[in-house]
XYZ file of C-alpha atoms in Angstrom:
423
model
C -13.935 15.243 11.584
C -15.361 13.008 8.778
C -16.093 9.619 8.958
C -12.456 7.434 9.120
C -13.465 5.756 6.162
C -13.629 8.805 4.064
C -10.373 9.677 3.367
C -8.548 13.208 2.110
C -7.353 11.277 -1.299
C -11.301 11.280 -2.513
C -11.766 14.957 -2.071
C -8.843 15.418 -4.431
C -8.672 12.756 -6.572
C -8.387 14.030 -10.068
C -9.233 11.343 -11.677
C -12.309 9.966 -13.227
C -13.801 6.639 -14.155
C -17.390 5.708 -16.098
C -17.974 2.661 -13.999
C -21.191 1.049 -12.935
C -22.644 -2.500 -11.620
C -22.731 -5.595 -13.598
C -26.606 -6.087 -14.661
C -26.154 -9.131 -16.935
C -23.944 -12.552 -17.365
C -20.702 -12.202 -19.221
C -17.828 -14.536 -20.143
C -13.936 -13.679 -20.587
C -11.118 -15.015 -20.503
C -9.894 -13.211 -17.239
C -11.948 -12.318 -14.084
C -10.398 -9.797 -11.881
C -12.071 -9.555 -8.361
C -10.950 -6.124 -6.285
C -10.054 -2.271 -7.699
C -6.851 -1.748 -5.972
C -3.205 -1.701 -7.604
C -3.173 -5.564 -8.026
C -6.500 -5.765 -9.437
C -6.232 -3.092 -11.911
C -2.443 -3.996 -12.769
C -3.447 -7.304 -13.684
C -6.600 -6.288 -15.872
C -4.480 -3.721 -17.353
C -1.729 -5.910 -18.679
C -4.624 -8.606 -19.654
C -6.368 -5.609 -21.638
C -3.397 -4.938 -23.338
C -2.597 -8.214 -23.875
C -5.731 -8.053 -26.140
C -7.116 -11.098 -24.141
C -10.863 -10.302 -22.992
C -11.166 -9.109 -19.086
C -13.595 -7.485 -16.717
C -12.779 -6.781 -13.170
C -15.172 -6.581 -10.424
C -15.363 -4.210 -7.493
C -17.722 -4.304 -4.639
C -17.292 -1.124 -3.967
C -15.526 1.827 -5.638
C -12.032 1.374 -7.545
C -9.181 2.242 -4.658
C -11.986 1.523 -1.801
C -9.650 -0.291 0.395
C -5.839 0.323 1.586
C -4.934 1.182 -1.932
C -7.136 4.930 -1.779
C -6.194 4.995 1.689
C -2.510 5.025 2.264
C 0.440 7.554 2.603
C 1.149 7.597 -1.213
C 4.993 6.259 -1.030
C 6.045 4.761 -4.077
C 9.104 2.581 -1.500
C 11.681 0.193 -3.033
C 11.533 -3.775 -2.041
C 9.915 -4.814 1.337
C 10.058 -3.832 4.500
C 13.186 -6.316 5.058
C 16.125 -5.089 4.277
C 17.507 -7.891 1.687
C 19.178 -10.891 4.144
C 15.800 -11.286 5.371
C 13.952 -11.461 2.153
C 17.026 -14.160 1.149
C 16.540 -16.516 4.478
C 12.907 -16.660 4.298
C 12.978 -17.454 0.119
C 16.421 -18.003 -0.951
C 18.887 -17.081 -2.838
C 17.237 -17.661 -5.816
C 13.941 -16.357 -5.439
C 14.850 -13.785 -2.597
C 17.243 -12.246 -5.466
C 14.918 -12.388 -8.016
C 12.073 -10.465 -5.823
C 14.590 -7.893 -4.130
C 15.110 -6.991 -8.541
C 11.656 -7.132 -9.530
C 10.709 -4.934 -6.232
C 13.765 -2.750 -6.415
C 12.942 -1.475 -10.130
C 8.811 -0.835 -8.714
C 8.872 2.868 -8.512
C 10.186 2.840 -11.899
C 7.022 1.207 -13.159
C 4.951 2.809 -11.370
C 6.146 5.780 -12.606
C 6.278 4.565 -16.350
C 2.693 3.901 -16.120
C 1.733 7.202 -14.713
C 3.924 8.935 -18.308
C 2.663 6.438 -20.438
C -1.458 6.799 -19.307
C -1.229 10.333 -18.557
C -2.628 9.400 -14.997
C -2.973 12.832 -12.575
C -1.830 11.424 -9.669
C 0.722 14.484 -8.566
C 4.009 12.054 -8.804
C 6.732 13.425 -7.425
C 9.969 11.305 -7.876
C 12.284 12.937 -5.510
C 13.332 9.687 -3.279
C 12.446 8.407 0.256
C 13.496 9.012 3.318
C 14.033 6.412 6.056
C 14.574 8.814 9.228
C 16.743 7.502 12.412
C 13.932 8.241 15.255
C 17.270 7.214 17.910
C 20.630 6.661 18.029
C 19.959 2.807 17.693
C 17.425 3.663 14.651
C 20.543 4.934 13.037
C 22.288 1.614 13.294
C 19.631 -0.097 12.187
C 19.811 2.071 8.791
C 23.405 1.636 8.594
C 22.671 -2.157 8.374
C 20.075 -1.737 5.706
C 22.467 0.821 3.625
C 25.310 -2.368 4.040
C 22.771 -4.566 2.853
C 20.929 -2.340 -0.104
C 24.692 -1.267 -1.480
C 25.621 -4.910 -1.414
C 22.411 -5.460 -4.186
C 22.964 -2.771 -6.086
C 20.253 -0.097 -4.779
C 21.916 3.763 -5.204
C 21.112 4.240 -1.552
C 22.914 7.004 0.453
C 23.063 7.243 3.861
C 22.405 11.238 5.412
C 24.006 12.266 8.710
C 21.817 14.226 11.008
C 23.077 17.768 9.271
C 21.489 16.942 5.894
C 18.807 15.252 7.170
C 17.417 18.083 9.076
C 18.198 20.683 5.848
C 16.536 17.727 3.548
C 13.361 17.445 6.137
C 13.257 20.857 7.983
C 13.521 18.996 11.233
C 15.853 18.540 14.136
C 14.288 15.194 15.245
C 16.787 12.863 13.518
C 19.816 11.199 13.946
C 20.260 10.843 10.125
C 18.178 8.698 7.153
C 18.719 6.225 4.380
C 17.969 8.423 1.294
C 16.032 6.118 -1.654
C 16.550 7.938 -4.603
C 14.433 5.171 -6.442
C 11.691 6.130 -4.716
C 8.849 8.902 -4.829
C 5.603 9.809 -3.780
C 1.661 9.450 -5.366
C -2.194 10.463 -4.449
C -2.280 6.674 -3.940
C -6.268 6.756 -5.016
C -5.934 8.358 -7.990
C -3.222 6.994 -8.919
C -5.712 3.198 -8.418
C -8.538 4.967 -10.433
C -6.021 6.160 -13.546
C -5.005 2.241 -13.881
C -8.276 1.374 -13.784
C -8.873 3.862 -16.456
C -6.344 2.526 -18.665
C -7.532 -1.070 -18.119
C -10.883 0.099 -19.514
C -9.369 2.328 -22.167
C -7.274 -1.187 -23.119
C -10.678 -2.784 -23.773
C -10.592 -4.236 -19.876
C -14.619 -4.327 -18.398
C -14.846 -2.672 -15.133
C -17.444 -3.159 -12.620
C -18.405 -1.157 -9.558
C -20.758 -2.476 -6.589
C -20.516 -5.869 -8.044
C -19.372 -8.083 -4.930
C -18.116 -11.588 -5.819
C -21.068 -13.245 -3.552
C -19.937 -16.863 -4.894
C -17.432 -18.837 -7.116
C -16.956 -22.360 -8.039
C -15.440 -24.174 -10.809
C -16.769 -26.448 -13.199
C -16.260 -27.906 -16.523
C -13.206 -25.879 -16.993
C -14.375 -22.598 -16.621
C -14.851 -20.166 -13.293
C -18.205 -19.180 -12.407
C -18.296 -16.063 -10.580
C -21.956 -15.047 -8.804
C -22.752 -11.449 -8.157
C -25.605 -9.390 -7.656
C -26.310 -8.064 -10.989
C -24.624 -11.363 -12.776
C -22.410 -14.058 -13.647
C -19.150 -14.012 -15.106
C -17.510 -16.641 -16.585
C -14.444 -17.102 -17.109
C -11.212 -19.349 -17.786
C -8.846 -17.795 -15.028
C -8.939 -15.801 -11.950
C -7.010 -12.957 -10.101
C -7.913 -12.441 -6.416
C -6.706 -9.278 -5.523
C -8.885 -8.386 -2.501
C -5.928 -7.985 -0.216
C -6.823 -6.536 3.341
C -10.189 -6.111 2.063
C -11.930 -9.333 1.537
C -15.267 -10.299 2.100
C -17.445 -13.256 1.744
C -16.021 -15.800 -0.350
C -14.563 -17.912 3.060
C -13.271 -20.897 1.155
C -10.652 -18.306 -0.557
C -10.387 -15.812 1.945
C -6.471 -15.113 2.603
C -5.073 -15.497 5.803
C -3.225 -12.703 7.220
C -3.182 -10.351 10.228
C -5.495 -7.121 9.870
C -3.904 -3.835 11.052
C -4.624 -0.710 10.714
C -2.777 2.249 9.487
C -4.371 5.712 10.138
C -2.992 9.500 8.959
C -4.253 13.042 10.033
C -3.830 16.199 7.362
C -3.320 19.974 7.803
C -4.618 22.445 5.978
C -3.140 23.573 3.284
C 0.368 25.155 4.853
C 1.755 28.789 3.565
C 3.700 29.335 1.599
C 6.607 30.252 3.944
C 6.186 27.244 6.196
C 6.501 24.995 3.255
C 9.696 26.392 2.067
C 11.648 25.440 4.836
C 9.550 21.624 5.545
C 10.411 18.577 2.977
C 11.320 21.117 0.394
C 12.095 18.562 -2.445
C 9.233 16.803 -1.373
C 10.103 13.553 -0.596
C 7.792 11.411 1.273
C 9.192 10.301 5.112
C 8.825 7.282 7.806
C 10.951 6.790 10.913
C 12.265 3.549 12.623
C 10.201 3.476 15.798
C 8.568 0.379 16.836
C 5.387 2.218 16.753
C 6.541 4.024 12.433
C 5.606 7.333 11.817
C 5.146 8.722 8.250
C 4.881 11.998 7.338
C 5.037 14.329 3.653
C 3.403 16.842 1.864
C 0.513 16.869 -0.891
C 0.412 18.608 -4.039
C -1.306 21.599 -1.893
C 1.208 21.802 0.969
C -0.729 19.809 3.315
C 1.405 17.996 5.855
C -0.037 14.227 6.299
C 1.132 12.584 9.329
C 0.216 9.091 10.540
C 0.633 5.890 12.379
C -0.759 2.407 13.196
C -4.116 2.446 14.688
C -7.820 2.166 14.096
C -9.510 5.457 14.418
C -12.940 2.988 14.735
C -11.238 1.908 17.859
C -11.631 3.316 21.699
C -8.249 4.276 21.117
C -9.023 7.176 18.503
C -8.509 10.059 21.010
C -4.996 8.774 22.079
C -3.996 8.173 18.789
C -5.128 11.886 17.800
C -3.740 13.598 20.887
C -0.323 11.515 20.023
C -0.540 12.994 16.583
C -0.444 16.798 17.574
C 1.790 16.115 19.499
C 4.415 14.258 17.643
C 3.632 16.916 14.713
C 4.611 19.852 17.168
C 8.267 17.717 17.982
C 8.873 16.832 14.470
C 8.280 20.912 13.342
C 7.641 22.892 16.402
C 6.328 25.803 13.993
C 3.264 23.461 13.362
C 2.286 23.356 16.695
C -0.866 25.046 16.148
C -2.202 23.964 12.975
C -5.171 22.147 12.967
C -5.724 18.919 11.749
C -9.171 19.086 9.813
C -9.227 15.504 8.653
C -8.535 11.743 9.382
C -8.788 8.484 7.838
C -7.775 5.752 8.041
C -7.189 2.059 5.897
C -6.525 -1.740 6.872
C -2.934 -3.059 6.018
C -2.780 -7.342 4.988
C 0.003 -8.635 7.254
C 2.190 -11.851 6.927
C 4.354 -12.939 9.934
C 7.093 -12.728 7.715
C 6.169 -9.511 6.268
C 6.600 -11.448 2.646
C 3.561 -11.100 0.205
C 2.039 -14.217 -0.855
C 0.508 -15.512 -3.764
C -1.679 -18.495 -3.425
C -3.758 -20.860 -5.697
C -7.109 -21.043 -5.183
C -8.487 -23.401 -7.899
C -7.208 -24.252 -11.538
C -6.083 -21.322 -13.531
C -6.646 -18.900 -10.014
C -4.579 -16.992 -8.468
C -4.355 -14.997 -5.156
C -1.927 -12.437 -4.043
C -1.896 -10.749 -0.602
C 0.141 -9.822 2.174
C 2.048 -6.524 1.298
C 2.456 -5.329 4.761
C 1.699 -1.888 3.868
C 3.964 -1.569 0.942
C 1.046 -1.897 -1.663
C 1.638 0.373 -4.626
C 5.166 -1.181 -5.905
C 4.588 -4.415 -4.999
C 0.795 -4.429 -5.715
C 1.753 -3.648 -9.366
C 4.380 -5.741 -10.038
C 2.266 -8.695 -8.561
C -0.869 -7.959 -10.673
C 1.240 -7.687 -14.281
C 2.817 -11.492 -13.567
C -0.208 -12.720 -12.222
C -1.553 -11.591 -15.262
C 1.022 -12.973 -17.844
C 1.492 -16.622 -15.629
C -2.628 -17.014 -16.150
C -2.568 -15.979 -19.824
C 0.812 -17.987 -20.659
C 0.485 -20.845 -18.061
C 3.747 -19.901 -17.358
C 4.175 -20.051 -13.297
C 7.464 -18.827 -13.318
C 6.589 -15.249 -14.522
C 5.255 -14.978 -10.918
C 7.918 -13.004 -8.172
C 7.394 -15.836 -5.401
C 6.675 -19.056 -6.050
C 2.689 -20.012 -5.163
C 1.515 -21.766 -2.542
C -1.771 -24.062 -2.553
C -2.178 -22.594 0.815
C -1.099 -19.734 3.008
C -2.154 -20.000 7.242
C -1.799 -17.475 10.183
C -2.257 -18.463 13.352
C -4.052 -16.149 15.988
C -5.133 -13.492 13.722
C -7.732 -11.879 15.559
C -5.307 -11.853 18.307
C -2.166 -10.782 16.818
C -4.572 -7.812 15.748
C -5.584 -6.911 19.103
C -1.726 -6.955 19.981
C -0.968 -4.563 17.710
C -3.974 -2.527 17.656
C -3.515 -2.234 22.231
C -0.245 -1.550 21.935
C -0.279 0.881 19.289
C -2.807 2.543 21.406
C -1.040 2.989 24.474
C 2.192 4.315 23.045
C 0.574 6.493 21.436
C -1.526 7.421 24.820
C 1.743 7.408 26.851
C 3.628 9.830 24.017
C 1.188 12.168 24.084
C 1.626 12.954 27.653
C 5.530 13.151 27.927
C-alpha cells in the first residue's frame, strides 16, 4: 500500500488551486497561518470582507487532518448537549450547540454558492448502536438533541439494517442535518474561493517565526515576511515550529482503509442513500461510501505505528461482520491523519498576542466546526468584536501528559484492534 500519509482524497480530488511559495515581503491586514477548513474559512470571509489577506501553508492546502478524514459533515460535538452546557454554561454552551447545530448547513451553502466539486451528499448521519448498551447511550443523546431542537430520529434495529445494509446494529440516531464531503477537496475549493475573493494564498511557506512589534505582526518565512495587523492560527493537529504558540492538546490518530470501487449490485443493497456511518464502541468505527462506490472504513490508530498490521487485520475483519458479502474485497489503500484532542473534547480558541487568535481542539469533528470557527475568528479580528467568537478565548489553553495520554490511546487502540481481529 502507499505511504499513510498519502491519502485516497488526493487521487480524486477534483479540485484545483494556482498556489505557490511566498518569494517576497508583503503586508495585509490579515495573516492566516494553515490550509485546512479554519484557515481557509477565515481568509475567505476576510476576502470577502474586502479587507486585504494572504494565508500561508507549509505544505499543500488540506495537508493535515482536514484532506485526511472520513468526510462527515456531523452536527455539534461529540457531547451530546448537557455536557457541552456543564463544561461552558448555559449561556455559551447554548449559543455553541446553535452555531454548531446549523454547520452542515454552511458547509453546504458554501459548496452551492462556490460551485466547489466536493461530491456532497446531504442525506444525514448515522450514529449506529454497536451493543445493546450503545443503544442506550443514543437514546440519551436523542432525549438530549430533541430537548434543543435538532430533528433527530431515533431507528430501531429493522430500519437501521434496511438504511445501512447491515445486521450489526441494535438501532442509530438518524441526523438528518448532516451529510457527507471529499473532505480535501472540499479544503482546496475554500481555498479557491478565498483567492477568487482577492485572499493571497501561499503554499510551502512555513511560519518559521513571529513576533510583534510596533503594532503590527511580523511573520518570518522562507521566501518572506508578512506583515500584518491580526492573526489567525489555524494549524490545529498540525503545528510545527513556532513553540511559544504551539496549542496544547493530545495527538491521536485516526486511520481509514478503502475498497475498490464496489459493483454495482453490492452497492445497491449497502448505505443506499448514502449517508456517512460511526458506531458507539469505545474503540469508533466509521464507515460510508465515495462518489465511486468505494466503501471507506476506519478507526483510531497510527498506521506509522508497530501496531499497523493489527489495526489492518482488525479492519478486514470488522468489514467482513459489518457486510459479510465484503469479505473478500481487497483493501488497496490506507491513510491515515492526526486528530487535536482536548480533555474535554471542547475546541478552544486562544490568544496568542494582540489582535491573534488561535483555534484548535476539534476532536475529530473538523469540517463544521472548523468553518464556523474560522468565519468568527475572522469577523472578531476585523470588528474587534470578541463576542462574534462561539467560545469565549482563553490567554492560555494546557494539557497535561500529552505525550502520554497519546501513547494511551494509541496502545490501546492497538490491542483491541489486535484482540478483535482474532475472535
Amino acid at each position: 500500500m502507499k505511504d499513510p500519509e498519502h491519502s485516497l482524497w488526493q487521487d480524486t480530488c477534483r479540485e484545483r488551486l494556482s498556489a505557490a511559495p511566498l518569494t517576497a515581503d508583503l503586508t495585509v491586514d490579515l495573516a492566516v497561518i494553515g490550509g485546512g477548513y479554519t484557515g481557509c474559512s477565515a481568509a475567505l470571509t476576510a476576502a470577502q470582507a474586502g479587507v486585504s489577506v494572504c494565508l500561508l501553508e507549509g505544505q499543500e492546502i488540506g495537508h493535515g487532518g482536514s484532506g485526511r478524514n472520513v468526510g462527515l459533515v456531523n452536527a455539534g460535538l461529540w457531547l451530546p448537549p448537557a455536557e457541552i452546557r456543564s463544561h461552558l454554561g448555559q449561556t455559551v454552551g447554548n449559543r455553541l450547540i446553535d452555531l454548531l447545530g446549523k454547520a452542515p448547513s454552511d458547509v453546504f451553502a458554501l459548496i452551492a454558492e462556490h460551485g466547489i466539486e466536493c461530491e456532497p451528499i446531504r442525506n444525514g448521519t448515522l450514529h449506529c448502536a454497536h451493543s445493546k448498551s450503545g443503544f442506550r447511550d443514543l437514546q440519551t443523546r436523542h432525549s438530549q438533541l430533541s430537548a434543543s431542537g435538532a430533528p433527530v430520529e431515533l431507528l430501531p434495529p429493522e430500519v437501521t439494517g434496511a438504511r445501512t445494509g447491515s445486521g450489526a446494529f441494535h438501532g442509530a440516531l438518524l441526523d438528518p442535518r448532516a451529510g457527507t464531503i471529499q473532505p480535501l477537496a472540499y479544503a482546496v475549493g475554500l481555498a479557491r474561493a478565498a483567492s477568487d475573493a482577492g485572499a493571497q494564498i501561499f503554499v510551502q511557506s512555513p511560519v518559521q517565526a513571529m513576533r510583534h512589534q510596533n503594532g503590527q505582526w511580523e511573520l518570518t518565512t522562507p521566501g518572506g515576511k508578512v506583515r500584518a495587523k491580526a492573526v489567525v492560527q489555524a494549524t490545529n493537529a498540525y503545528h510545527h515550529g513556532l513553540q511559544d504558540t504551539a496549542p496544547a492538546y493530545v495527538p491521536v490518530y485516526y486511520f481509514q482503509y478503502a475498497t475498490a470501487p464496489l459493483s454495482h449490485n453490492l452497492r445497491a443493497c449497502i448505505l443506499p442513500d448514502g449517508e456517512g456511518c460511526w458506531d458507539t464502541g469505545l474503540i469508533m468505527t466509521s464507515f460510508r461510501l465515495d462518489q465511486d462506490g468505494r466503501m471507506i472504513i476506519g478507526g483510531m490508530g497510527d498506521l506509522g505505528h508497530v501496531g499497523r498490521a493489527a489495526h489492518s487485520a482488525w479492519v478486514r475483519r470488522k468489514l467482513a461482520a459489518l457486510y459479510p458479502q465484503l469479505a473478500d474485497q481487497p483493501l488497496v489503500q490506507g491513510w491515515h491523519g492526526r486528530i487535536a484532542m482536548t480533555s474535554d473534547h471542547i475546541p478552544k480558541i486562544t490568544e496568542i498576542g494582540p489582535n491573534a487568535l488561535s483555534a484548535h481542539g476539534f476532536s475529530g469533528r473538523g469540517i463544521g466546526p472548523g468553518t464556523v470557527f474560522g468565519r468568527l475568528m475572522a469577523e472578531s479580528l476585523l470588528s474587534e468584536d470578541p463576542s462574534c467568537l462561539p467560545v469565549p478565548p482563553v490567554p492560555d489553553h494546557r494539557e497535561s501528559w500529552t505525550g502520554l495520554r497519546r501513547a494511551y490511546f494509541e496502545t490501546g487502540a492497538a490491542l483491541t484492534h489486535f484482540i478483535k481481529a482474532r475472535i
